[in-house]
CSV table of C-alpha atoms and ligand atoms in Angstrom, one decimal:
chain,number,residue,atom,x,y,z
A,7,UNK,CA,96.5,3.8,-35.7
A,8,UNK,CA,95.6,0.6,-37.5
A,9,UNK,CA,98.1,-1.5,-35.5
A,10,UNK,CA,96.1,-0.7,-32.3
A,11,UNK,CA,93.1,-2.4,-33.8
A,12,UNK,CA,95.0,-5.6,-34.4
A,13,UNK,CA,95.7,-8.2,-31.8
A,14,UNK,CA,97.9,-11.1,-32.9
A,15,UNK,CA,98.3,-14.2,-30.8
A,16,UNK,CA,101.6,-15.9,-31.4
A,17,UNK,CA,100.5,-19.0,-29.5
A,18,UNK,CA,97.4,-19.5,-31.7
A,19,UNK,CA,97.5,-22.5,-34.1
A,20,UNK,CA,96.4,-20.2,-36.9
A,21,UNK,CA,99.5,-18.7,-38.4
A,22,UNK,CA,100.2,-15.0,-38.2
A,23,UNK,CA,99.3,-14.5,-41.9
A,24,UNK,CA,95.9,-16.0,-41.4
A,25,UNK,CA,95.3,-14.0,-38.2
A,26,UNK,CA,96.3,-10.7,-39.8
A,27,UNK,CA,94.3,-11.4,-42.9
A,28,UNK,CA,91.2,-12.3,-41.0
A,29,UNK,CA,91.4,-9.3,-38.7
A,30,UNK,CA,92.0,-6.8,-41.5
A,31,UNK,CA,89.2,-8.4,-43.5
A,32,UNK,CA,86.8,-8.1,-40.6
A,33,UNK,CA,87.8,-4.4,-40.0
A,34,UNK,CA,87.0,-3.7,-43.6
A,35,UNK,CA,83.8,-5.8,-43.6
A,36,UNK,CA,82.4,-4.1,-40.5
A,37,UNK,CA,83.2,-0.6,-41.9
A,38,UNK,CA,85.9,0.3,-39.4
A,39,UNK,CA,88.3,0.7,-42.3
A,40,UNK,CA,86.1,2.4,-44.8
A,41,UNK,CA,86.3,2.5,-48.6
A,42,UNK,CA,89.2,4.6,-49.8
A,43,UNK,CA,91.2,4.4,-46.6
A,44,UNK,CA,94.9,3.9,-47.2
A,45,UNK,CA,96.5,1.3,-45.1
A,46,UNK,CA,100.1,1.7,-43.8
A,47,UNK,CA,102.9,0.4,-45.9
A,48,UNK,CA,103.8,-3.2,-45.3
A,49,UNK,CA,107.1,-2.1,-43.8
A,50,UNK,CA,105.4,0.3,-41.4
A,51,UNK,CA,102.7,-2.1,-40.2
A,52,UNK,CA,105.2,-4.9,-39.8
A,53,UNK,CA,107.3,-2.7,-37.6
A,54,UNK,CA,104.3,-1.4,-35.5
A,55,UNK,CA,103.1,-5.0,-34.9
A,56,UNK,CA,106.6,-6.4,-34.4
A,57,UNK,CA,106.2,-9.1,-37.1
A,58,UNK,CA,108.0,-9.8,-40.3
A,59,UNK,CA,107.3,-7.7,-43.4
A,60,UNK,CA,106.6,-10.8,-45.4
A,61,UNK,CA,103.7,-11.7,-43.1
A,62,UNK,CA,102.1,-8.3,-43.8
A,63,UNK,CA,102.8,-8.6,-47.6
A,64,UNK,CA,101.1,-12.0,-47.8
A,65,UNK,CA,98.1,-10.7,-45.9
A,66,UNK,CA,97.8,-7.7,-48.2
A,67,UNK,CA,98.1,-9.9,-51.3
A,68,UNK,CA,95.4,-12.2,-50.0
A,69,UNK,CA,93.0,-9.4,-49.3
A,70,UNK,CA,93.8,-7.9,-52.7
A,71,UNK,CA,93.0,-11.2,-54.4
A,72,UNK,CA,89.7,-11.3,-52.5
A,73,UNK,CA,88.9,-7.8,-53.7
A,74,UNK,CA,89.1,-5.9,-50.4
A,75,UNK,CA,92.2,-4.0,-51.2
A,76,UNK,CA,93.8,-2.4,-54.2
A,77,UNK,CA,97.5,-2.9,-53.9
A,78,UNK,CA,100.2,-2.0,-56.4
A,79,UNK,CA,103.9,-2.2,-56.0
A,80,UNK,CA,105.4,0.7,-54.1
A,81,UNK,CA,102.0,2.1,-53.1
A,82,UNK,CA,100.1,1.8,-49.9
A,83,UNK,CA,97.1,-0.5,-50.3
A,84,UNK,CA,93.7,1.1,-50.4
A,85,UNK,CA,90.4,-0.3,-49.1
A,86,UNK,CA,88.1,-0.9,-52.1
A,87,UNK,CA,84.8,-2.0,-50.5
A,88,UNK,CA,82.2,-0.3,-48.3
A,89,UNK,CA,81.6,-2.5,-45.2
A,90,UNK,CA,79.2,-2.1,-42.4
A,91,UNK,CA,75.5,-1.5,-42.5
A,92,UNK,CA,75.8,0.6,-45.7
A,93,UNK,CA,78.0,-1.8,-47.3
A,94,UNK,CA,77.7,-3.6,-50.6
A,95,UNK,CA,76.8,-6.9,-49.1
A,96,UNK,CA,80.3,-8.3,-49.3
A,97,UNK,CA,81.3,-7.2,-45.9
A,98,UNK,CA,78.0,-8.2,-44.4
A,99,UNK,CA,78.4,-11.7,-45.8
A,100,UNK,CA,81.7,-12.0,-44.2
A,101,UNK,CA,81.1,-10.5,-40.8
A,102,UNK,CA,78.2,-12.9,-40.1
A,103,UNK,CA,77.4,-11.5,-36.6
A,104,UNK,CA,76.1,-8.2,-38.0
A,105,UNK,CA,74.6,-9.6,-41.2
A,106,UNK,CA,71.0,-8.6,-41.8
A,107,UNK,CA,68.3,-11.3,-41.4
A,108,UNK,CA,67.8,-12.9,-44.8
A,109,UNK,CA,64.4,-12.4,-46.4
A,110,UNK,CA,63.0,-15.9,-47.0
A,111,UNK,CA,60.4,-17.0,-49.4
A,112,UNK,CA,57.0,-17.7,-47.7
A,113,UNK,CA,57.6,-21.5,-48.1
A,114,UNK,CA,60.9,-21.5,-46.1
A,115,UNK,CA,59.7,-18.9,-43.5
A,116,UNK,CA,56.6,-21.1,-42.8
A,117,UNK,CA,58.8,-24.2,-42.5
A,118,UNK,CA,61.2,-22.5,-40.1
A,119,UNK,CA,58.6,-21.0,-37.8
A,120,UNK,CA,59.9,-21.6,-34.3
A,121,UNK,CA,56.6,-22.7,-32.9
A,122,UNK,CA,56.3,-25.8,-35.1
A,123,UNK,CA,57.2,-29.0,-33.5
A,124,UNK,CA,58.3,-30.7,-36.7
A,125,UNK,CA,61.9,-31.3,-35.7
A,126,UNK,CA,61.7,-33.8,-33.0
A,127,UNK,CA,65.3,-34.4,-31.9
A,128,UNK,CA,65.4,-36.6,-28.9
A,129,UNK,CA,68.1,-39.2,-28.3
A,130,UNK,CA,67.4,-42.7,-29.6
A,131,UNK,CA,66.8,-44.2,-26.1
A,132,UNK,CA,63.8,-46.1,-24.6
A,133,UNK,CA,60.9,-45.2,-25.0
A,134,UNK,CA,61.4,-42.9,-27.9
A,135,UNK,CA,58.4,-43.2,-30.2
A,136,UNK,CA,58.4,-43.4,-34.0
A,137,UNK,CA,60.8,-46.3,-34.7
A,138,UNK,CA,61.0,-50.0,-35.4
A,139,UNK,CA,63.9,-52.0,-33.9
A,140,UNK,CA,66.9,-51.6,-36.3
A,141,UNK,CA,68.7,-54.3,-34.3
A,142,UNK,CA,66.2,-56.9,-35.6
A,143,UNK,CA,66.7,-56.1,-39.3
A,144,UNK,CA,68.2,-58.9,-41.3
A,145,UNK,CA,71.3,-57.0,-42.3
A,146,UNK,CA,73.1,-60.0,-43.9
A,147,UNK,CA,70.3,-60.7,-46.3
A,148,UNK,CA,69.9,-57.0,-47.1
A,149,UNK,CA,73.6,-56.7,-47.7
A,150,UNK,CA,73.5,-59.5,-50.2
A,151,UNK,CA,70.6,-57.8,-52.1
A,152,UNK,CA,72.6,-54.5,-52.1
A,153,UNK,CA,75.7,-56.3,-53.3
A,154,UNK,CA,73.9,-58.0,-56.2
A,155,UNK,CA,72.2,-54.8,-57.2
A,156,UNK,CA,75.5,-52.9,-57.1
A,157,UNK,CA,77.2,-55.6,-59.3
A,158,UNK,CA,74.4,-55.4,-61.8
A,159,UNK,CA,74.4,-51.6,-61.8
A,160,UNK,CA,76.9,-51.3,-64.7
A,161,UNK,CA,74.6,-53.4,-66.9
A,162,UNK,CA,71.4,-51.8,-65.8
A,163,UNK,CA,69.9,-49.3,-68.2
A,164,UNK,CA,68.8,-46.2,-66.5
A,165,UNK,CA,65.2,-46.1,-67.7
A,166,UNK,CA,62.6,-43.5,-66.9
A,167,UNK,CA,62.2,-42.6,-63.2
A,168,UNK,CA,59.4,-44.8,-61.6
A,169,UNK,CA,59.5,-47.5,-64.3
A,170,UNK,CA,61.5,-49.7,-62.0
A,171,UNK,CA,61.1,-53.3,-60.9
A,172,UNK,CA,60.3,-51.9,-57.5
A,173,UNK,CA,57.1,-50.3,-58.8
A,174,UNK,CA,56.0,-53.6,-60.2
A,175,UNK,CA,56.8,-55.5,-57.0
A,176,UNK,CA,55.2,-52.8,-54.8
A,177,UNK,CA,52.0,-52.8,-56.9
A,178,UNK,CA,51.6,-56.5,-56.2
A,179,UNK,CA,52.6,-56.2,-52.5
A,180,UNK,CA,50.2,-53.3,-51.9
A,181,UNK,CA,47.3,-55.1,-53.6
A,182,UNK,CA,47.7,-58.3,-51.7
A,183,UNK,CA,48.7,-57.0,-48.3
A,184,UNK,CA,46.9,-53.6,-48.1
A,185,UNK,CA,44.1,-53.8,-50.6
A,186,UNK,CA,45.5,-50.9,-52.6
A,187,UNK,CA,44.2,-50.8,-56.2
A,188,UNK,CA,46.8,-49.3,-58.4
A,189,UNK,CA,48.9,-50.2,-61.5
A,190,UNK,CA,52.7,-49.9,-61.2
A,191,UNK,CA,52.8,-46.7,-63.2
A,192,UNK,CA,50.7,-44.9,-60.5
A,193,UNK,CA,53.5,-45.5,-58.0
A,194,UNK,CA,56.2,-42.9,-57.5
A,195,UNK,CA,59.3,-44.0,-55.5
A,196,UNK,CA,60.5,-41.2,-53.3
A,197,UNK,CA,63.1,-40.8,-50.5
A,198,UNK,CA,60.5,-40.8,-47.7
A,199,UNK,CA,56.9,-40.4,-46.8
A,200,UNK,CA,57.6,-36.7,-45.9
A,201,UNK,CA,58.9,-36.2,-49.5
A,202,UNK,CA,55.5,-37.6,-50.8
A,203,UNK,CA,53.6,-35.1,-48.6
A,204,UNK,CA,55.8,-32.2,-49.8
A,205,UNK,CA,55.3,-33.3,-53.4
A,206,UNK,CA,51.5,-33.3,-53.0
A,207,UNK,CA,51.6,-30.0,-51.3
A,208,UNK,CA,53.7,-28.2,-53.9
A,209,UNK,CA,51.7,-29.7,-56.7
A,210,UNK,CA,48.2,-29.1,-55.5
A,211,UNK,CA,48.0,-26.5,-52.8
A,212,UNK,CA,47.5,-22.8,-53.6
A,213,UNK,CA,47.7,-20.1,-51.0
A,214,UNK,CA,44.5,-20.0,-49.0
A,215,UNK,CA,43.3,-23.6,-49.9
A,216,UNK,CA,41.7,-25.3,-47.0
A,217,UNK,CA,43.3,-28.5,-45.7
A,218,UNK,CA,42.0,-30.7,-42.9
A,219,UNK,CA,44.3,-32.7,-40.7
A,220,UNK,CA,43.9,-34.8,-37.6
A,221,UNK,CA,44.3,-33.1,-34.3
A,222,UNK,CA,46.4,-34.3,-32.5
A,223,UNK,CA,48.2,-35.5,-35.6
A,224,UNK,CA,51.4,-35.8,-37.5
A,225,UNK,CA,53.2,-32.4,-37.5
A,226,UNK,CA,55.1,-33.1,-40.8
A,227,UNK,CA,51.9,-33.1,-42.7
A,228,UNK,CA,50.6,-29.9,-41.3
A,229,UNK,CA,54.0,-28.3,-41.9
A,230,UNK,CA,54.1,-29.4,-45.6
A,231,UNK,CA,50.6,-28.1,-46.4
A,232,UNK,CA,51.0,-24.9,-44.4
A,233,UNK,CA,54.4,-24.2,-46.2
A,234,UNK,CA,52.5,-24.2,-49.5
A,235,UNK,CA,50.1,-21.6,-48.1
A,236,UNK,CA,47.2,-23.8,-47.0
A,237,UNK,CA,44.8,-22.8,-44.2
A,238,UNK,CA,45.2,-26.0,-42.1
A,239,UNK,CA,42.4,-26.9,-39.8
A,240,UNK,CA,42.7,-29.6,-37.1
A,241,UNK,CA,39.8,-32.1,-36.9
A,242,UNK,CA,38.9,-33.6,-33.6
A,243,UNK,CA,39.0,-37.4,-33.1
A,244,UNK,CA,36.5,-39.7,-31.6
A,245,UNK,CA,36.6,-43.4,-31.2
A,246,UNK,CA,36.0,-43.9,-34.9
A,247,UNK,CA,38.9,-41.7,-35.9
A,248,UNK,CA,39.0,-38.2,-37.5
A,249,UNK,CA,35.7,-36.4,-37.5
A,250,UNK,CA,34.2,-34.3,-40.3
A,251,UNK,CA,33.4,-30.7,-39.5
A,252,UNK,CA,29.6,-30.5,-39.6
A,253,UNK,CA,28.3,-28.1,-42.2
A,254,UNK,CA,31.8,-26.9,-43.3
A,255,UNK,CA,32.5,-26.4,-47.0
A,256,UNK,CA,34.5,-29.2,-48.6
A,257,UNK,CA,38.2,-28.6,-48.2
A,258,UNK,CA,40.8,-29.0,-51.0
A,259,UNK,CA,42.5,-31.8,-49.2
A,260,UNK,CA,42.1,-34.1,-46.2
A,261,UNK,CA,45.1,-35.7,-44.6
A,262,UNK,CA,44.5,-38.8,-42.5
A,263,UNK,CA,46.2,-41.9,-41.0
A,264,UNK,CA,43.2,-44.2,-40.9
A,265,UNK,CA,45.0,-47.5,-40.2
A,266,UNK,CA,46.6,-46.3,-37.0
A,267,UNK,CA,45.9,-42.7,-36.3
A,268,UNK,CA,49.1,-40.9,-35.5
A,269,UNK,CA,49.6,-40.5,-32.5
A,270,UNK,CA,46.6,-42.3,-30.9
A,271,UNK,CA,46.8,-45.5,-32.9
A,272,UNK,CA,43.0,-45.5,-33.4
A,273,UNK,CA,41.6,-47.3,-36.4
A,274,UNK,CA,39.2,-45.3,-38.5
A,275,UNK,CA,35.8,-47.2,-38.8
A,276,UNK,CA,34.5,-48.3,-42.1
A,277,UNK,CA,31.5,-45.9,-41.6
A,278,UNK,CA,33.8,-42.9,-41.2
A,279,UNK,CA,35.9,-43.9,-44.2
A,280,UNK,CA,32.8,-44.1,-46.3
A,281,UNK,CA,31.6,-40.8,-45.0
A,282,UNK,CA,34.8,-39.1,-46.0
A,283,UNK,CA,34.8,-40.7,-49.4
A,284,UNK,CA,31.2,-39.8,-50.1
A,285,UNK,CA,31.7,-36.2,-49.3
A,286,UNK,CA,34.9,-35.8,-51.5
A,287,UNK,CA,33.9,-34.7,-54.9
A,288,UNK,CA,36.2,-36.1,-57.6
A,289,UNK,CA,38.7,-33.5,-58.8
A,290,UNK,CA,37.6,-31.1,-56.0
A,291,UNK,CA,38.6,-32.7,-52.7
A,292,UNK,CA,41.7,-35.0,-52.4
A,293,UNK,CA,42.3,-37.4,-49.6
A,294,UNK,CA,45.8,-38.3,-48.6
A,295,UNK,CA,46.0,-41.6,-46.8
A,296,UNK,CA,49.3,-41.9,-44.9
A,297,UNK,CA,49.8,-45.6,-44.1
A,298,UNK,CA,53.2,-45.1,-42.4
A,299,UNK,CA,53.0,-48.2,-40.2
A,300,UNK,CA,50.2,-50.2,-41.7
A,301,UNK,CA,52.4,-53.3,-41.8
A,302,UNK,CA,52.0,-53.7,-38.0
A,303,UNK,CA,48.8,-55.1,-36.8
A,304,UNK,CA,48.4,-57.3,-33.8
A,305,UNK,CA,44.8,-58.0,-32.7
A,306,UNK,CA,43.0,-58.9,-35.9
A,307,UNK,CA,43.5,-59.0,-39.6
A,308,UNK,CA,44.5,-55.6,-41.0
A,309,UNK,CA,41.8,-53.3,-42.3
A,310,UNK,CA,42.4,-52.7,-46.0
A,311,UNK,CA,43.6,-49.3,-47.1
A,312,UNK,CA,40.9,-46.6,-47.7
A,313,UNK,CA,42.5,-46.1,-51.1
A,314,UNK,CA,41.0,-49.5,-52.2
A,315,UNK,CA,37.5,-48.4,-51.4
A,316,UNK,CA,37.7,-45.4,-53.7
A,317,UNK,CA,36.5,-46.0,-57.2
A,318,UNK,CA,36.9,-42.3,-58.3
A,319,UNK,CA,40.6,-41.6,-58.2
A,320,UNK,CA,40.4,-39.2,-55.2
A,321,UNK,CA,42.9,-40.9,-52.8
A,322,UNK,CA,46.7,-40.6,-52.6
A,323,UNK,CA,48.2,-43.4,-50.7
A,324,UNK,CA,51.5,-42.7,-48.9
A,325,UNK,CA,53.9,-45.4,-47.5
A,326,UNK,CA,57.4,-45.6,-46.2
A,327,UNK,CA,60.0,-48.2,-45.5
A,328,UNK,CA,61.5,-46.2,-42.7
A,329,UNK,CA,59.4,-48.0,-40.0
A,330,UNK,CA,59.2,-51.5,-41.5
A,331,UNK,CA,62.9,-51.6,-42.5
A,332,UNK,CA,65.3,-49.0,-41.2
A,333,UNK,CA,64.8,-45.2,-41.2
A,334,UNK,CA,68.2,-44.9,-43.1
A,335,UNK,CA,66.9,-46.8,-46.2
A,336,UNK,CA,65.4,-43.5,-47.4
A,337,UNK,CA,62.7,-45.0,-49.4
A,338,UNK,CA,59.0,-44.1,-49.4
A,339,UNK,CA,56.3,-44.2,-52.1
A,340,UNK,CA,53.2,-42.5,-53.3
A,341,UNK,CA,50.3,-44.1,-55.1
A,342,UNK,CA,48.9,-41.2,-57.2
A,343,UNK,CA,45.4,-40.9,-58.6
A,344,UNK,CA,45.5,-41.6,-62.4
A,345,UNK,CA,44.6,-38.0,-63.4
A,346,UNK,CA,47.6,-36.6,-61.6
A,347,UNK,CA,50.4,-39.1,-62.3
A,348,UNK,CA,52.0,-37.1,-65.2
A,349,UNK,CA,51.9,-33.8,-63.2
A,350,UNK,CA,53.4,-35.3,-60.1
A,351,UNK,CA,56.1,-37.1,-62.0
A,352,UNK,CA,57.2,-33.8,-63.6
A,353,UNK,CA,57.2,-32.1,-60.2
A,354,UNK,CA,59.1,-35.0,-58.7
A,355,UNK,CA,61.9,-34.7,-61.4
A,356,UNK,CA,62.1,-30.9,-61.0
A,357,UNK,CA,62.4,-31.0,-57.3
A,358,UNK,CA,64.9,-33.9,-57.6
A,359,UNK,CA,63.1,-36.2,-55.2
A,360,UNK,CA,64.6,-39.2,-56.9
A,361,UNK,CA,65.6,-42.3,-55.0
A,362,UNK,CA,68.7,-44.4,-55.9
A,363,UNK,CA,68.0,-47.0,-58.5
A,364,UNK,CA,70.5,-49.3,-56.9
A,365,UNK,CA,68.7,-49.3,-53.6
A,366,UNK,CA,65.3,-49.6,-55.4
A,367,UNK,CA,66.6,-52.7,-57.2
A,368,UNK,CA,67.9,-54.2,-54.0
A,369,UNK,CA,64.6,-53.6,-52.2
A,370,UNK,CA,62.6,-55.1,-55.2
A,371,UNK,CA,64.7,-58.3,-54.8
A,372,UNK,CA,64.3,-58.2,-51.0
A,373,UNK,CA,60.5,-58.1,-51.4
A,374,UNK,CA,60.1,-60.4,-54.4
A,375,UNK,CA,62.2,-63.1,-52.7
A,376,UNK,CA,60.0,-63.1,-49.6
A,377,UNK,CA,62.5,-61.5,-47.2
A,378,UNK,CA,60.4,-58.5,-46.5
A,379,UNK,CA,57.3,-60.6,-45.5
A,380,UNK,CA,59.5,-62.9,-43.5
A,381,UNK,CA,61.0,-60.0,-41.6
A,382,UNK,CA,57.5,-58.5,-41.1
A,383,UNK,CA,56.1,-61.7,-39.7
A,384,UNK,CA,59.0,-62.0,-37.2
A,385,UNK,CA,59.0,-58.4,-36.0
A,386,UNK,CA,55.2,-58.3,-35.8
A,387,UNK,CA,55.4,-61.1,-33.2
A,388,UNK,CA,58.1,-59.2,-31.3
A,389,UNK,CA,56.3,-55.9,-31.4
A,390,UNK,CA,53.1,-57.4,-30.4
A,391,UNK,CA,54.7,-58.9,-27.3
A,392,UNK,CA,56.4,-55.6,-26.6
A,393,UNK,CA,53.2,-53.6,-26.9
A,394,UNK,CA,51.5,-56.0,-24.4
A,395,UNK,CA,54.5,-55.7,-22.1
A,396,UNK,CA,54.4,-52.0,-22.1
A,397,UNK,CA,50.6,-51.8,-21.7
A,398,UNK,CA,50.7,-54.3,-18.8
A,399,UNK,CA,53.6,-52.5,-17.2
A,400,UNK,CA,51.9,-49.1,-17.5
A,401,UNK,CA,48.7,-50.4,-15.9
A,402,UNK,CA,50.7,-52.1,-13.1
A,403,UNK,CA,53.2,-49.4,-12.3
A,404,UNK,CA,51.5,-46.2,-13.5
A,405,UNK,CA,47.8,-47.0,-13.5
A,406,UNK,CA,47.2,-44.3,-10.9
A,407,UNK,CA,48.5,-41.5,-13.1
A,408,UNK,CA,48.1,-42.7,-16.7
A,409,UNK,CA,45.4,-44.2,-18.8
A,410,UNK,CA,46.7,-46.3,-21.7
A,411,UNK,CA,45.0,-46.4,-25.1
A,412,UNK,CA,45.8,-49.8,-26.5
A,413,UNK,CA,46.4,-49.5,-30.3
A,414,UNK,CA,45.5,-52.5,-32.4
A,415,UNK,CA,48.8,-52.1,-34.3
A,416,UNK,CA,51.6,-49.7,-35.0
A,417,UNK,CA,54.8,-48.9,-33.2
A,418,UNK,CA,53.8,-46.5,-30.4
A,419,UNK,CA,51.0,-45.8,-28.0
A,420,UNK,CA,49.5,-42.9,-26.1
A,421,UNK,CA,49.2,-42.8,-22.3
A,422,UNK,CA,47.0,-39.9,-21.1
A,423,UNK,CA,47.6,-38.0,-17.9
A,424,UNK,CA,44.7,-38.8,-15.5
A,425,UNK,CA,45.1,-35.4,-13.8
A,426,UNK,CA,46.4,-32.1,-15.0
A,427,UNK,CA,47.9,-31.0,-18.3
A,428,UNK,CA,51.6,-30.9,-17.5
A,429,UNK,CA,52.7,-33.4,-20.1
A,430,UNK,CA,55.6,-31.2,-21.3
A,431,UNK,CA,57.0,-31.0,-17.8
A,432,UNK,CA,56.6,-34.7,-17.4
A,433,UNK,CA,58.5,-35.3,-20.6
A,434,UNK,CA,61.3,-33.1,-19.4
A,435,UNK,CA,61.4,-34.8,-16.0
A,436,UNK,CA,61.5,-38.2,-17.6
A,437,UNK,CA,64.2,-37.2,-20.1
A,438,UNK,CA,66.4,-36.0,-17.2
A,439,UNK,CA,65.9,-39.4,-15.6
A,440,UNK,CA,66.9,-41.1,-19.0
A,441,UNK,CA,63.5,-42.0,-20.5
A,442,UNK,CA,62.6,-40.4,-23.8
A,443,UNK,CA,59.0,-39.7,-24.5
A,444,UNK,CA,57.0,-37.2,-26.5
A,445,UNK,CA,54.3,-34.9,-25.1
A,446,UNK,CA,50.9,-35.4,-26.7
A,447,UNK,CA,50.2,-31.7,-26.4
A,448,UNK,CA,53.1,-31.0,-28.7
A,449,UNK,CA,51.2,-32.8,-31.5
A,450,UNK,CA,48.2,-30.5,-31.2
A,451,UNK,CA,47.6,-28.1,-34.1
A,452,UNK,CA,46.2,-25.3,-32.0
A,453,UNK,CA,45.4,-25.2,-28.3
A,454,UNK,CA,46.0,-28.7,-27.0
A,455,UNK,CA,43.0,-30.7,-26.0
A,456,UNK,CA,44.9,-33.8,-25.1
A,457,UNK,CA,47.7,-34.3,-22.5
A,458,UNK,CA,49.7,-37.4,-22.2
A,459,UNK,CA,52.8,-39.2,-23.3
A,460,UNK,CA,53.6,-40.8,-26.7
A,461,UNK,CA,55.6,-43.9,-25.9
A,462,UNK,CA,57.4,-46.2,-28.4
A,463,UNK,CA,57.3,-49.9,-27.9
A,464,UNK,CA,58.4,-51.5,-31.2
A,465,UNK,CA,62.1,-50.4,-31.0
A,466,UNK,CA,62.6,-51.5,-27.4
A,467,UNK,CA,63.3,-54.9,-25.9
A,468,UNK,CA,61.1,-56.0,-23.0
A,469,UNK,CA,63.9,-55.6,-20.4
A,470,UNK,CA,64.5,-52.0,-21.8
A,471,UNK,CA,60.8,-51.3,-21.4
A,472,UNK,CA,60.7,-52.7,-17.9
A,473,UNK,CA,63.7,-50.6,-16.9
A,474,UNK,CA,62.1,-47.5,-18.4
A,475,UNK,CA,58.8,-48.2,-16.6
A,476,UNK,CA,60.7,-48.4,-13.2
A,477,UNK,CA,62.3,-45.0,-13.9
A,478,UNK,CA,58.9,-43.6,-14.9
A,479,UNK,CA,57.2,-44.9,-11.8
A,480,UNK,CA,59.9,-43.2,-9.7
A,481,UNK,CA,59.3,-39.9,-11.6
A,482,UNK,CA,55.6,-39.6,-11.1
B,21,LIG,C1,52.4,-40.4,-39.6
B,21,LIG,C2,53.7,-40.3,-40.2
B,21,LIG,N1,53.8,-40.1,-41.5
B,21,LIG,C3,55.0,-40.0,-42.2
B,21,LIG,C4,56.1,-40.1,-41.5
B,21,LIG,C5,57.4,-39.9,-42.2
B,21,LIG,O1,58.0,-41.0,-42.7
B,21,LIG,P1,59.4,-40.8,-43.4
B,21,LIG,O2,60.5,-41.1,-42.4
B,21,LIG,O3,59.4,-41.9,-44.5
B,21,LIG,O4,59.5,-39.5,-44.0
B,21,LIG,C6,56.1,-40.3,-40.1
B,21,LIG,C7,57.4,-40.3,-39.3
B,21,LIG,O5,57.4,-40.4,-38.2
B,21,LIG,C8,54.9,-40.4,-39.5
B,21,LIG,O6,54.8,-40.6,-38.1
């Protein structure tokens, strides 16, 4: 008897019609009421369930409209779809719990592999790495730039993508502050640095291509290249930065963070940069230089970008405003070797990785009027002091258990465990005590060689760093 399969709750906020409809739908979708089965008349079912006939009639009408039932006046409604495992897909889509695992394209199944540490979702609390201090951002000035840009929007002609004032302003800024050699039309404005890596990967990487990345390194890069089918090999680091694999055939692409290696903060030596450039044959091996936090240098003048050393159009230069401004600005950029500009622009448009022209215009003004450099000068001083505060505190309170690598710039540092390899357990313990860190071993490509903690300093005030250090000292 169908009424025995239905359990209506009169106290439920969902009305009786909605409950009855949903339960009948699910009985059909799961195959318990099979195709061709005649349901009781509305009068009969209403009486069996002790509800009004109208309630049943409305439910039948709804299911008929959705295509589950054929109902005609004076006749008992009949189930019209096959549910359950042998169903036509309609039922499976509705039942959810019993739906078959969708078959993904290789790209998505690579990206959603459970063993990849790409999605780092820790609370934004001291000493979470990877951020600048959003509280120090000059919001009033930025709001004025945004407002002016919005007001001008109606008069602005929407020209071709990447022919914006921001590209002009950026070309000048990158030449003077980072030594990047590029014309404005080599610059693609994108929503993030990660978008730039994805764009490069989908444009250049074919299944089986060899890609070298730093190990430990930035998981987002390995993920983007692997998703396109690359064989990604992790390169060890020494004090000069990423090493080349002796005797190995040249890869299709090398990804590196030479200004401040992610995560160690090491600066790649000039000798090593030249070595990588010399061994990259134009048109055969591409280098991707990710300068995600190159604006922050504390101990000496910044070393110019590797891109500026290349005279053969082999280097992509990737940057982002998510560290130097706020992560929510959603603006990054990619300087593309001349031979690939057209191809990457087509790919960019097709994937739809286009940034808002309003925000671009506001940022162009923010940079051109000197606010960006003024902001950088101010936070550079702050972050420098915060780095020193953290380094000094780590040495004083945790010198027995951790060895600190002092980065010459950037927004985070690595403190290695002096004994043992239990960095993941330490991260868990610290998180329970309220201090957010990241395990160095979670940034390894294969079997971790390094064990320690990645600690952010830029985003946290000195008193917050001190409090976190006290908690850490009590945990070790
Ligand atoms: C080395 C490195 N590159 C790129 C990014 C991504 O930057 P975006 O937020 O612009 O995607 C990050 C983010 O943490 C990073 O650490």
